[in-house]
Short mmCIF file of C-alpha atoms in Angstrom, two decimals:
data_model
loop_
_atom_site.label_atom_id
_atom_site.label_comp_id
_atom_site.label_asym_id
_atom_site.label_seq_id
_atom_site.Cartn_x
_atom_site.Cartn_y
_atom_site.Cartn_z
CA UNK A 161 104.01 74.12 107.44
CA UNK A 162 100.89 73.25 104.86
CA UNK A 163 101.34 72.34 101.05
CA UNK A 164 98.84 74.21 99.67
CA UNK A 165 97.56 74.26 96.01
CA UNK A 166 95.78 77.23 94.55
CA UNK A 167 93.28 77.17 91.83
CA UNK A 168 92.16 80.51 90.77
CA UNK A 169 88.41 82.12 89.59
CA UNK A 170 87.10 83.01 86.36
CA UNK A 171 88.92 86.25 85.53
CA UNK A 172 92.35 83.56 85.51
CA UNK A 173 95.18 84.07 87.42
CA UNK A 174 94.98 87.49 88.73
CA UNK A 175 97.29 89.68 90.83
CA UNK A 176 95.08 89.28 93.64
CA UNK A 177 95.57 85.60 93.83
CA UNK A 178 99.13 85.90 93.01
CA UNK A 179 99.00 88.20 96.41
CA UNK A 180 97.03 85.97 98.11
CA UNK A 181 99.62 83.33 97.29
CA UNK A 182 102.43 85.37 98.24
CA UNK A 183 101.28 86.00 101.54
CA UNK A 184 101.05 82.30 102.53
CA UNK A 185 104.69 81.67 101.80
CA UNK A 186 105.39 84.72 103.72
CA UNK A 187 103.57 82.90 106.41
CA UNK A 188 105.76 79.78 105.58
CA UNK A 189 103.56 77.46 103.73
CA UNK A 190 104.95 75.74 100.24
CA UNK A 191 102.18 76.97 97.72
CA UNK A 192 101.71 76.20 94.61
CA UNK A 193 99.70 77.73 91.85
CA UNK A 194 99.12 76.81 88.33
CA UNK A 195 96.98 78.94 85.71
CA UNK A 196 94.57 76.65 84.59
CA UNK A 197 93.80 79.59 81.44
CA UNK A 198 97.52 79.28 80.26
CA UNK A 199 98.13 82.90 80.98
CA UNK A 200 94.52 84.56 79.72
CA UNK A 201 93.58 86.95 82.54
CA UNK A 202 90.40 88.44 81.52
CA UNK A 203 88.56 91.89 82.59
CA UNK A 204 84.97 90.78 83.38
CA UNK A 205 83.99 87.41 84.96
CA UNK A 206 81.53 87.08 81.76
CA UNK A 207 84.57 87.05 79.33
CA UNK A 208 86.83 84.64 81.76
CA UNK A 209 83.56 82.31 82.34
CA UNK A 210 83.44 82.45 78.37
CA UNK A 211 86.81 81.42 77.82
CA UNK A 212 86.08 78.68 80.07
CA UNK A 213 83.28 77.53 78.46
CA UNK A 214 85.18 77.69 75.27
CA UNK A 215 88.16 75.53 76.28
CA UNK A 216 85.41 73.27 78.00
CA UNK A 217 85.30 72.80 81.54
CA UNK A 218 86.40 68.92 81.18
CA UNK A 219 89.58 70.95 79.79
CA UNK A 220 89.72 73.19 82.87
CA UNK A 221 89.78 70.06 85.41
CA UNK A 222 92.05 68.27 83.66
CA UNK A 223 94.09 70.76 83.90
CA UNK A 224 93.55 71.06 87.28
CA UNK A 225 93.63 67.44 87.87
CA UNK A 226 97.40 68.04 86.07
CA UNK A 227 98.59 70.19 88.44
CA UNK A 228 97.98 68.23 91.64
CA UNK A 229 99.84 64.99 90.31
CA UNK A 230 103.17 64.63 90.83
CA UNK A 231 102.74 66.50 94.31
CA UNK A 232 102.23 65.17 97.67
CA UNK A 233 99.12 63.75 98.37
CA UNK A 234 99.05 65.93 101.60
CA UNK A 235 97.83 69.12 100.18
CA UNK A 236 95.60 71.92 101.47
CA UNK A 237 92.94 72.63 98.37
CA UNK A 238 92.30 76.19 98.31
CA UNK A 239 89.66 77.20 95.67
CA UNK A 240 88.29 80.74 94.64
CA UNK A 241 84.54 81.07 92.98
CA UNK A 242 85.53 78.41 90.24
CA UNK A 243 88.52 77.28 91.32
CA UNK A 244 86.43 75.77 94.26
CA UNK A 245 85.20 73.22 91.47
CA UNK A 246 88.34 72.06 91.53
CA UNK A 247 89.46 72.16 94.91
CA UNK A 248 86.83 70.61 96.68
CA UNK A 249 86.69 67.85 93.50
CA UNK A 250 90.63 66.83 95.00
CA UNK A 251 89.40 67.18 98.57
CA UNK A 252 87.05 65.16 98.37
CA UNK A 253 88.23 62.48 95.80
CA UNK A 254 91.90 62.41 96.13
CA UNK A 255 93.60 60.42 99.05
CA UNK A 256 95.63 61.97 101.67
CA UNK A 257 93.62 65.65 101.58
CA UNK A 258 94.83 67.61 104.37
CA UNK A 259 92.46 70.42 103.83
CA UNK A 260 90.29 72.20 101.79
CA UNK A 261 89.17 76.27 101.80
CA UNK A 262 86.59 77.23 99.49
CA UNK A 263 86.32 80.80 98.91
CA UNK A 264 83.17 82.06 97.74
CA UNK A 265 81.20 78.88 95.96
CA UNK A 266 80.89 75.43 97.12
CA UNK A 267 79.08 72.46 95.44
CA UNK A 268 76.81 70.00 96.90
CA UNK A 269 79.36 66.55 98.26
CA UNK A 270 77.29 64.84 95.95
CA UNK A 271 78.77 66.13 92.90
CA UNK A 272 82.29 64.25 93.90
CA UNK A 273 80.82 61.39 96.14
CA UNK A 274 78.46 60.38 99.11
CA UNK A 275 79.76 62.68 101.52
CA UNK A 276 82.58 64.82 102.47
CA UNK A 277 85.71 62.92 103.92
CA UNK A 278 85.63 63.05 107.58
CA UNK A 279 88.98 63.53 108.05
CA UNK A 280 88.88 66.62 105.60
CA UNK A 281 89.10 70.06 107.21
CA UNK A 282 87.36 72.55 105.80
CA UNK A 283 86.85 76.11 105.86
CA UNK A 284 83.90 77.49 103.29
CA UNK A 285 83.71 81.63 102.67
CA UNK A 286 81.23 84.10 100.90
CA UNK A 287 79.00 86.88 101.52
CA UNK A 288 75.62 86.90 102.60
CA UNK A 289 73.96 89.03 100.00
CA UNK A 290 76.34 87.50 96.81
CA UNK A 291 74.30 86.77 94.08
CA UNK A 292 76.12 83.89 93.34
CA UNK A 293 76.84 82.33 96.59
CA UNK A 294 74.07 82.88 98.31
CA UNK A 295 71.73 83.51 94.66
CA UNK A 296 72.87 79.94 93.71
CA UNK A 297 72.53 77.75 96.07
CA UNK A 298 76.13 77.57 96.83
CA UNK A 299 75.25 79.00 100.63
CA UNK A 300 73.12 75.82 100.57
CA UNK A 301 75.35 73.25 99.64
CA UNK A 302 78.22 75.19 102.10
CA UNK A 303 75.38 74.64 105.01
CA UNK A 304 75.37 70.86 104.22
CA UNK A 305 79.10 70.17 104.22
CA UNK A 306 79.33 72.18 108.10
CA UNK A 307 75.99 70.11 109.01
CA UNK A 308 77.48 66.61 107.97
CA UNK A 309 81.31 67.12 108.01
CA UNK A 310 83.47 66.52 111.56
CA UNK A 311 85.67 69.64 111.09
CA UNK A 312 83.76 72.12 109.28
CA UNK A 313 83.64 76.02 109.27
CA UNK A 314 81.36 78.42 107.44
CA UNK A 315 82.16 82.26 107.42
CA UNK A 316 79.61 84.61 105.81
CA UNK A 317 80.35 88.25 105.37
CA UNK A 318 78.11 90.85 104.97
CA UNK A 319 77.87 92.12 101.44
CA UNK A 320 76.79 91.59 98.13
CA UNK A 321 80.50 90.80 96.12
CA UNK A 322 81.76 87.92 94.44
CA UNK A 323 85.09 88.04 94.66
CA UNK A 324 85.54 90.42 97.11
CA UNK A 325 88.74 88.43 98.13
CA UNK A 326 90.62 89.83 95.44
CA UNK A 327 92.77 92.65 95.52
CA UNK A 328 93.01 93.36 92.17
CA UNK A 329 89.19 93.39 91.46
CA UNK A 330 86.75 96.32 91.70
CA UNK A 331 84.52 94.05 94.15
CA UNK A 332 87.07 93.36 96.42
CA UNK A 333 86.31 94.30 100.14
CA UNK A 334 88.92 94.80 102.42
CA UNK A 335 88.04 94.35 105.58
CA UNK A 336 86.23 91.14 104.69
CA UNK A 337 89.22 89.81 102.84
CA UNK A 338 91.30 90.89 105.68
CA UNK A 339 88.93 88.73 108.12
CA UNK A 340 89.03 85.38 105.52
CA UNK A 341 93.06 85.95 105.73
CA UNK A 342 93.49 85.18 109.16
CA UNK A 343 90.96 82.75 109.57
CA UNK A 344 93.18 80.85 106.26
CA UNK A 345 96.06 81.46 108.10
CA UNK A 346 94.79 79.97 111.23
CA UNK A 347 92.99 77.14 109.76
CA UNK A 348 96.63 76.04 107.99
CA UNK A 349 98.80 76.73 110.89
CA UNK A 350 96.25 73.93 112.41
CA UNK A 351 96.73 71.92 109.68
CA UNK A 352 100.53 71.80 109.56
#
């Protein structure tokens, strides 16, 4: 089964992505999943993006960049909204990257390099109508990555909700989330 590590979005380390954790072990991956806001868990996006301006986002990657030493190099990056910073950052940057899934945001490659790693998988997910996936040019840069990379998947979903992924969240969707869950599934039981 995958190693997978788990960066969460700008609310912190919610019980959504605690669930969404959960259920790949219960699928039999090893996952891991530090809180890169030291236990803050915030009620708007606004505060949680404020904290992390506060603590700096150098401060956020590092911690990030913390969590992924010491494990094996062949890990599955799974991001959510800000999160994917860090996620596709490893992907892309740190050798032996099985995988990455970005879940609603991606960056242009050329934020962490040329181009993404051809031997990368990735999987990229958001809705149509978000205002910050597809308001932000996120949608954009997610279209590059599928037009250049070898093994590349987007997903859109129709809606208008950033983090609609998460359970715990008023803007969570279920039937979308429920659709990005088996495609994560599948993509890691490839990836294995």
């Amino acid at each position: 089964m995958a190693e997978v590590l788990v960066f969460h979005h700008g609310h912190g380390l919610t019980a959504g992505v605690r669930e969404f954790a959960e259920r790949l072990r219960r699928a039999g991956h090893t996952v891991h999943l530090p809180d890169l806001y030291e236990g803050q868990v915030f009620d708007s996006l606004e505060e949680g993006m404020g904290y992390a301006e506060n603590a700096g986002f150098d401060t956020i990657t590092a911690r990030g960049t913390a969590a992924a030493e010491g494990l094996s190099a062949e890990l599955v990056y799974v991001g959510f909204s800000l999160g994917v910073l860090l996620a596709q950052k490893l992907a892309q940057t740190r050798p032996g990257a099985r995988g990455a899934l970005l879940l609603e945001a991606c960056v242009p490659v050329s934020e962490f390099g040329g181009a993404w790693p051809q031997d990368v998988p990735v999987q990229i997910h958001g809705m149509d109508a978000d205002p910050f996936f597809a308001g932000e040019g996120d949608v954009d840069a997610a279209r590059a990555v599928v037009g250049t990379a070898v093994d590349a998947e987007l997903f859109l979903y129709p809606g208008d909700r950033h983090l609609f992924t998460d359970s715990s969240l008023p803007s969570y969707e279920e039937q979308a989330a429920t659709q990005v869950d088996l495609r994560v599934l599948g993509f890691l039981d490839r990836i294995k």
